[in-house]
CSV table of C-alpha atoms in Angstrom, one decimal:
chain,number,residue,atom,x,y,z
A,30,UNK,CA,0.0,0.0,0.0
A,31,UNK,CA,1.2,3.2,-0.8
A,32,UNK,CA,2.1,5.3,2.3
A,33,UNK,CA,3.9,7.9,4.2
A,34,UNK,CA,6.5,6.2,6.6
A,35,UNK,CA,7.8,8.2,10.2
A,36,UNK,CA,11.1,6.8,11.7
A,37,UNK,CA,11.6,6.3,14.9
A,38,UNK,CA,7.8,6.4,15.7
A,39,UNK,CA,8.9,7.3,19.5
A,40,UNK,CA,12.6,9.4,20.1
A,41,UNK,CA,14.1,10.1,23.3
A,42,UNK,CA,17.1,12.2,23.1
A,43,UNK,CA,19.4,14.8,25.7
A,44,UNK,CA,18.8,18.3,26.1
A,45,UNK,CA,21.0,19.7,23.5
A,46,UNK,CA,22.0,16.4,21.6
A,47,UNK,CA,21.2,17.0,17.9
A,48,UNK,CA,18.8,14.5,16.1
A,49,UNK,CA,17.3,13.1,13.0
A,50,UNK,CA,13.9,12.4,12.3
A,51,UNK,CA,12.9,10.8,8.7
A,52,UNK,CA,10.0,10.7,6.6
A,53,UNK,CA,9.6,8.8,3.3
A,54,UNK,CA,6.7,8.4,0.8
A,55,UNK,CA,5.6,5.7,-1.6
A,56,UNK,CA,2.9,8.2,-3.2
A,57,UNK,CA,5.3,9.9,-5.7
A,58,UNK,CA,4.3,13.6,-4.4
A,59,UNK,CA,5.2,16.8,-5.3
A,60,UNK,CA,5.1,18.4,-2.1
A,61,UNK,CA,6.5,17.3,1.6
A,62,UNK,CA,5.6,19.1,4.9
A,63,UNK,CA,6.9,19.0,8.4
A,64,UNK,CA,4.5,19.9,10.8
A,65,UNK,CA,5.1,19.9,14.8
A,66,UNK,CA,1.9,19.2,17.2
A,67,UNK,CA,1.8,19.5,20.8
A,68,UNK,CA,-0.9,17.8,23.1
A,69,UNK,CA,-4.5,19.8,22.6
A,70,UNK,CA,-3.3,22.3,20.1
A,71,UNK,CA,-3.5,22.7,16.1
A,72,UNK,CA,-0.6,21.1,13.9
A,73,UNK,CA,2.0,23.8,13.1
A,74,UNK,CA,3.9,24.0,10.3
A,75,UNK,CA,7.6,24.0,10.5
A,76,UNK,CA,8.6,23.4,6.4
A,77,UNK,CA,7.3,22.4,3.3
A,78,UNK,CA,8.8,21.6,-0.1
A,79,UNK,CA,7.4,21.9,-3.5
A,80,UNK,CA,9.8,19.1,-5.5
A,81,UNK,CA,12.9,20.8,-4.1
A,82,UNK,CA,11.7,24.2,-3.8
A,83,UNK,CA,12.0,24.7,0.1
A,84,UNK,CA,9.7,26.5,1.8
A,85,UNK,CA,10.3,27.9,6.0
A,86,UNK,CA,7.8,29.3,7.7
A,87,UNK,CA,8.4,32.3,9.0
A,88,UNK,CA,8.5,31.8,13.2
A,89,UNK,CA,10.5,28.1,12.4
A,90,UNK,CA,13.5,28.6,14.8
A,91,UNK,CA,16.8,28.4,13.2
A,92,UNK,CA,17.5,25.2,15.9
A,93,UNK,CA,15.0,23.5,12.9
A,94,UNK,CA,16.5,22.5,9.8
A,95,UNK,CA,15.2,20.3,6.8
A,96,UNK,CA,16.7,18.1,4.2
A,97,UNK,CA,15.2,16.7,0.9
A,98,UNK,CA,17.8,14.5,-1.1
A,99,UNK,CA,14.7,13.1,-3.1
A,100,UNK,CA,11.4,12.6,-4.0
A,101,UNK,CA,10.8,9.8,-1.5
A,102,UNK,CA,12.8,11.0,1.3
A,103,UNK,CA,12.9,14.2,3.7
A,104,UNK,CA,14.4,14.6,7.0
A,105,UNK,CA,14.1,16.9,10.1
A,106,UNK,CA,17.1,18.1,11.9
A,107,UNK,CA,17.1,19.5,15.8
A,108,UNK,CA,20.3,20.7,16.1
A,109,UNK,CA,19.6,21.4,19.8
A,110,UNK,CA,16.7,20.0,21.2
A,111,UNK,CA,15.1,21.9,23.9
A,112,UNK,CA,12.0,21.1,26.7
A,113,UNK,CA,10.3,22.9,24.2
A,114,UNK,CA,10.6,20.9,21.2
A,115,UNK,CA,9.3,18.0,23.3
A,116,UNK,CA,5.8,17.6,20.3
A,117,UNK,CA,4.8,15.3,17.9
A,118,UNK,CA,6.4,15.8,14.5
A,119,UNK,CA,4.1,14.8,11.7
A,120,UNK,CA,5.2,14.3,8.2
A,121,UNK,CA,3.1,15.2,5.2
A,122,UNK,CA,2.3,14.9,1.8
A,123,UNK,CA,0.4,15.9,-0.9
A,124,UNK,CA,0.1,15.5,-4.9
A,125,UNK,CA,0.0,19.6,-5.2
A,126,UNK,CA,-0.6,22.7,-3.4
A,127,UNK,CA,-3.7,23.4,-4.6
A,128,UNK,CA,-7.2,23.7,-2.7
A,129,UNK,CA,-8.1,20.2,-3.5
A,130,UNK,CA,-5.0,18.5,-2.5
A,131,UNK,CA,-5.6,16.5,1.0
A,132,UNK,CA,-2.5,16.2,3.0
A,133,UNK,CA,-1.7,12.6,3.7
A,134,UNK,CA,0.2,12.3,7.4
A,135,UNK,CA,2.5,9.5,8.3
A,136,UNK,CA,2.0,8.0,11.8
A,137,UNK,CA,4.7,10.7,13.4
A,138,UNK,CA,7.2,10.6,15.6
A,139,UNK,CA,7.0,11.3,19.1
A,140,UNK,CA,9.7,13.7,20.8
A,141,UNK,CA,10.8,13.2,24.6
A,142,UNK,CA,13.9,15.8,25.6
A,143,UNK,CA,15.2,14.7,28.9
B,3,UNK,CA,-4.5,37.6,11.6
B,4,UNK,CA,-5.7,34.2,11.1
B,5,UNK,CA,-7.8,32.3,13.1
B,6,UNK,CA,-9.9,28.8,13.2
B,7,UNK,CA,-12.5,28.6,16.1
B,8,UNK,CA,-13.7,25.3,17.3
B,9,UNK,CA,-15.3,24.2,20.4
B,10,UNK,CA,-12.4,22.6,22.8
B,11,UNK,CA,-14.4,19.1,23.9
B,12,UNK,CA,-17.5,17.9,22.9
B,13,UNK,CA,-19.7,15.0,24.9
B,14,UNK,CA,-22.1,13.0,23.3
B,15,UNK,CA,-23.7,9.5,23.5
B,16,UNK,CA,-23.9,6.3,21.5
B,17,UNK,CA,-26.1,6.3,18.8
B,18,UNK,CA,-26.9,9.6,18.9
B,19,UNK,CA,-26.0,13.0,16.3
B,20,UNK,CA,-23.6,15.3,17.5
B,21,UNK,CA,-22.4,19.0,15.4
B,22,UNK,CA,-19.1,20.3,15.4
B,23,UNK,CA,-18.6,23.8,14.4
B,24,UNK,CA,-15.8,25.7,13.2
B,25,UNK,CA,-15.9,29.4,12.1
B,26,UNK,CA,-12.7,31.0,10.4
B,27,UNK,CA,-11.0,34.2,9.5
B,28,UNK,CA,-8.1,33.9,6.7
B,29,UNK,CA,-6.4,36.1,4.3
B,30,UNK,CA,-8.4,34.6,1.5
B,31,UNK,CA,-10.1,31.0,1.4
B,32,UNK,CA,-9.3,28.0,-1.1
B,33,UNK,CA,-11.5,25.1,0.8
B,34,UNK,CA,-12.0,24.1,4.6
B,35,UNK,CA,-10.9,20.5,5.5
B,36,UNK,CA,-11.8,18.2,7.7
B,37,UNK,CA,-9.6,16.0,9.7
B,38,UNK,CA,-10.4,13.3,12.2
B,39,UNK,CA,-7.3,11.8,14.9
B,40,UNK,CA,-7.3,9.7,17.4
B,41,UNK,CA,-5.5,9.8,20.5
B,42,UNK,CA,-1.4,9.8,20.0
B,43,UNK,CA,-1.7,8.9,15.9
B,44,UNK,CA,-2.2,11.2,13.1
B,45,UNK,CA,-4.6,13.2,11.1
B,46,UNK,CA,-6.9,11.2,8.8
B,47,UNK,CA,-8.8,13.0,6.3
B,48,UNK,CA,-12.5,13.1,6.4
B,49,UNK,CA,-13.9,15.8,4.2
B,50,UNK,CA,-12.7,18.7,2.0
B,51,UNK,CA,-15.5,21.9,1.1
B,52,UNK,CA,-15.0,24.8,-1.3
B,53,UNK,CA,-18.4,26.0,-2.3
B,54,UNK,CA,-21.5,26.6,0.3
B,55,UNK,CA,-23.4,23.8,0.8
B,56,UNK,CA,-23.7,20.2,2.6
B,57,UNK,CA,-21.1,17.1,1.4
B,58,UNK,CA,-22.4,13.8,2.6
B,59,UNK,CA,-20.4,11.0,3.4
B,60,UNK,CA,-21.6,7.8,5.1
B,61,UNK,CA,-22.4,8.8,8.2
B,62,UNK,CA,-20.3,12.2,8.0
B,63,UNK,CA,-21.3,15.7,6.1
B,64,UNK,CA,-19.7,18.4,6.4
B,65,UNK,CA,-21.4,22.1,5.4
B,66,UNK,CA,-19.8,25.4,4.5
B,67,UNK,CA,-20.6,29.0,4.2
B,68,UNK,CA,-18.4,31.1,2.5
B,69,UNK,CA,-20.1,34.3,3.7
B,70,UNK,CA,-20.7,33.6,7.3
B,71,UNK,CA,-17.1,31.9,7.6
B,72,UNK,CA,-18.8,29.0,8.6
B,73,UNK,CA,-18.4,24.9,8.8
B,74,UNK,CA,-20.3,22.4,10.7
B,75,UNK,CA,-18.6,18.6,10.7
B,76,UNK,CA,-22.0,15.9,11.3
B,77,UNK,CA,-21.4,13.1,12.6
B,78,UNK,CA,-24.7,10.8,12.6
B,79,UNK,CA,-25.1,7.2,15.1
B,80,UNK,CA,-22.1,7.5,16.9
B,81,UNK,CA,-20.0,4.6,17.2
B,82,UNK,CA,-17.4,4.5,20.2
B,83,UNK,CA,-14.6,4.3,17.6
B,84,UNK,CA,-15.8,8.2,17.0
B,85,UNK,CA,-14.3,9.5,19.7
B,86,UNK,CA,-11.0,11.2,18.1
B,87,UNK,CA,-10.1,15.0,17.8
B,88,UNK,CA,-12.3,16.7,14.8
B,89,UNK,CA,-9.6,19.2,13.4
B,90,UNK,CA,-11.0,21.8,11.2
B,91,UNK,CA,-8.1,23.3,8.6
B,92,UNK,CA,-9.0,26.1,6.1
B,93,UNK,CA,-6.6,26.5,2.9
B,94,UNK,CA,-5.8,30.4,2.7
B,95,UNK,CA,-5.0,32.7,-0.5
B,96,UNK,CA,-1.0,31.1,-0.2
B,97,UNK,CA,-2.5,27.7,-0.1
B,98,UNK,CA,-1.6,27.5,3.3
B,99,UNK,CA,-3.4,25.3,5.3
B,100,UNK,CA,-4.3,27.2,9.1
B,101,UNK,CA,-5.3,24.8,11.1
B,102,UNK,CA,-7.5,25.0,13.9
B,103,UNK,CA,-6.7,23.0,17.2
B,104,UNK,CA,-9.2,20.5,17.3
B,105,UNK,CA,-12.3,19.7,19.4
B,106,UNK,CA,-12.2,16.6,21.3
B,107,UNK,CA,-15.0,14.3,20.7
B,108,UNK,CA,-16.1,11.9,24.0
B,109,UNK,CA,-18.7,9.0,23.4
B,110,UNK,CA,-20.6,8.0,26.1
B,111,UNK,CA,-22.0,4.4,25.9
């Protein structure tokens, strides 16, 4: 079945120590987004990609960055994790950025700083 | 600024209807989504609107209107596998999607 793949699904790391979380598609889509959720609030965005057009929001600290090396794949790098990033990071994807597109999450990866 | 309005937690019972409303202001409007998740997974999408009017779907519709800023998510005979999150997303003029953050749906038997 075509999917959208999180890995680790659960990440503890060290205040400070840097990490990886990765993403990959089967769907073939254009467009990739990172999103970061904490408990009881709305999904915020943290990147997207259009093919390898990168897109960062605005308010996306600079401890954030993102790597797309192909269509499948995209990666999300905390170069030093605070309490704060503690959240579930959802990956996302969709055929185009139009109004019709639905956004198709993977199961996301769930953050613990100690 | 932006901004998504939905009811925090919702209680309903077995069997039963239940509405969820959303209103929304955005910097333009390119469709209002629909997204159901349960506890600790992710966002599964349920509906997608872009002109006025009720979308029926099984059990679920969803209704919009443009000019009031309006949706309602309908959910008709609850099952206990209903009780998720109901996230409400609307699609602005960038094709940004501003999401709202969710009303939390509890099914009593």
């Amino acid at each position: 079945d075509a999917m959208v793949i999180q890995n680790p699904r659960y990440q503890v790391t060290q205040f400070g120590k840097p990490v990886t979380l990765s993403c990959s598609q089967t769907l073939n889509h254009n467009v990739m987004y990172w999103y970061q959720q904490k408990s009881s609030q709305a999904p915020k965005l943290l990147f997207h990609y259009y093919d390898k057009d990168f897109n960062n929001e605005a308010d996306t600290p600079d401890n954030f960055q993102s790597r797309r090396p192909n269509t499948s794949f995209c990666f999300l790098d905390i170069r030093s994790p605070g309490l704060g990033d503690a959240a579930m990071y959802l990956c996302a994807t969709s055929s185009g950025k139009g109004g019709a597109y639905e956004q198709y999450f993977g199961p996301g990866t769930r953050l613990t700083v100690t | 600024g932006q901004n998504i309005d939905q009811p925090t937690e919702m209680t309903a019972t077995e069997g039963a209807i239940v509405q969820i409303n959303c209103t929304y202001q955005t910097s333009g409007f390119n469709g209002l989504f629909w997204y159901q998740q349960h506890a600790g997974e992710a966002p599964t999408f349920l509906s997608y609107n872009v002109l006025d009017g009720l979308e029926e779907k099984g059990r679920f519709s969803s209704f919009l209107s443009r000019s009031k800023g309006y949706s309602y998510l309908l959910l008709k005979e609850l099952q206990m596998k209903d009780s998720a999150s109901y996230l409400c997303a609307v699609m602005d003029s960038n094709y940004q999607l501003i999401w709202g953050a969710g009303t939390k749906l509890i099914i009593k038997p």
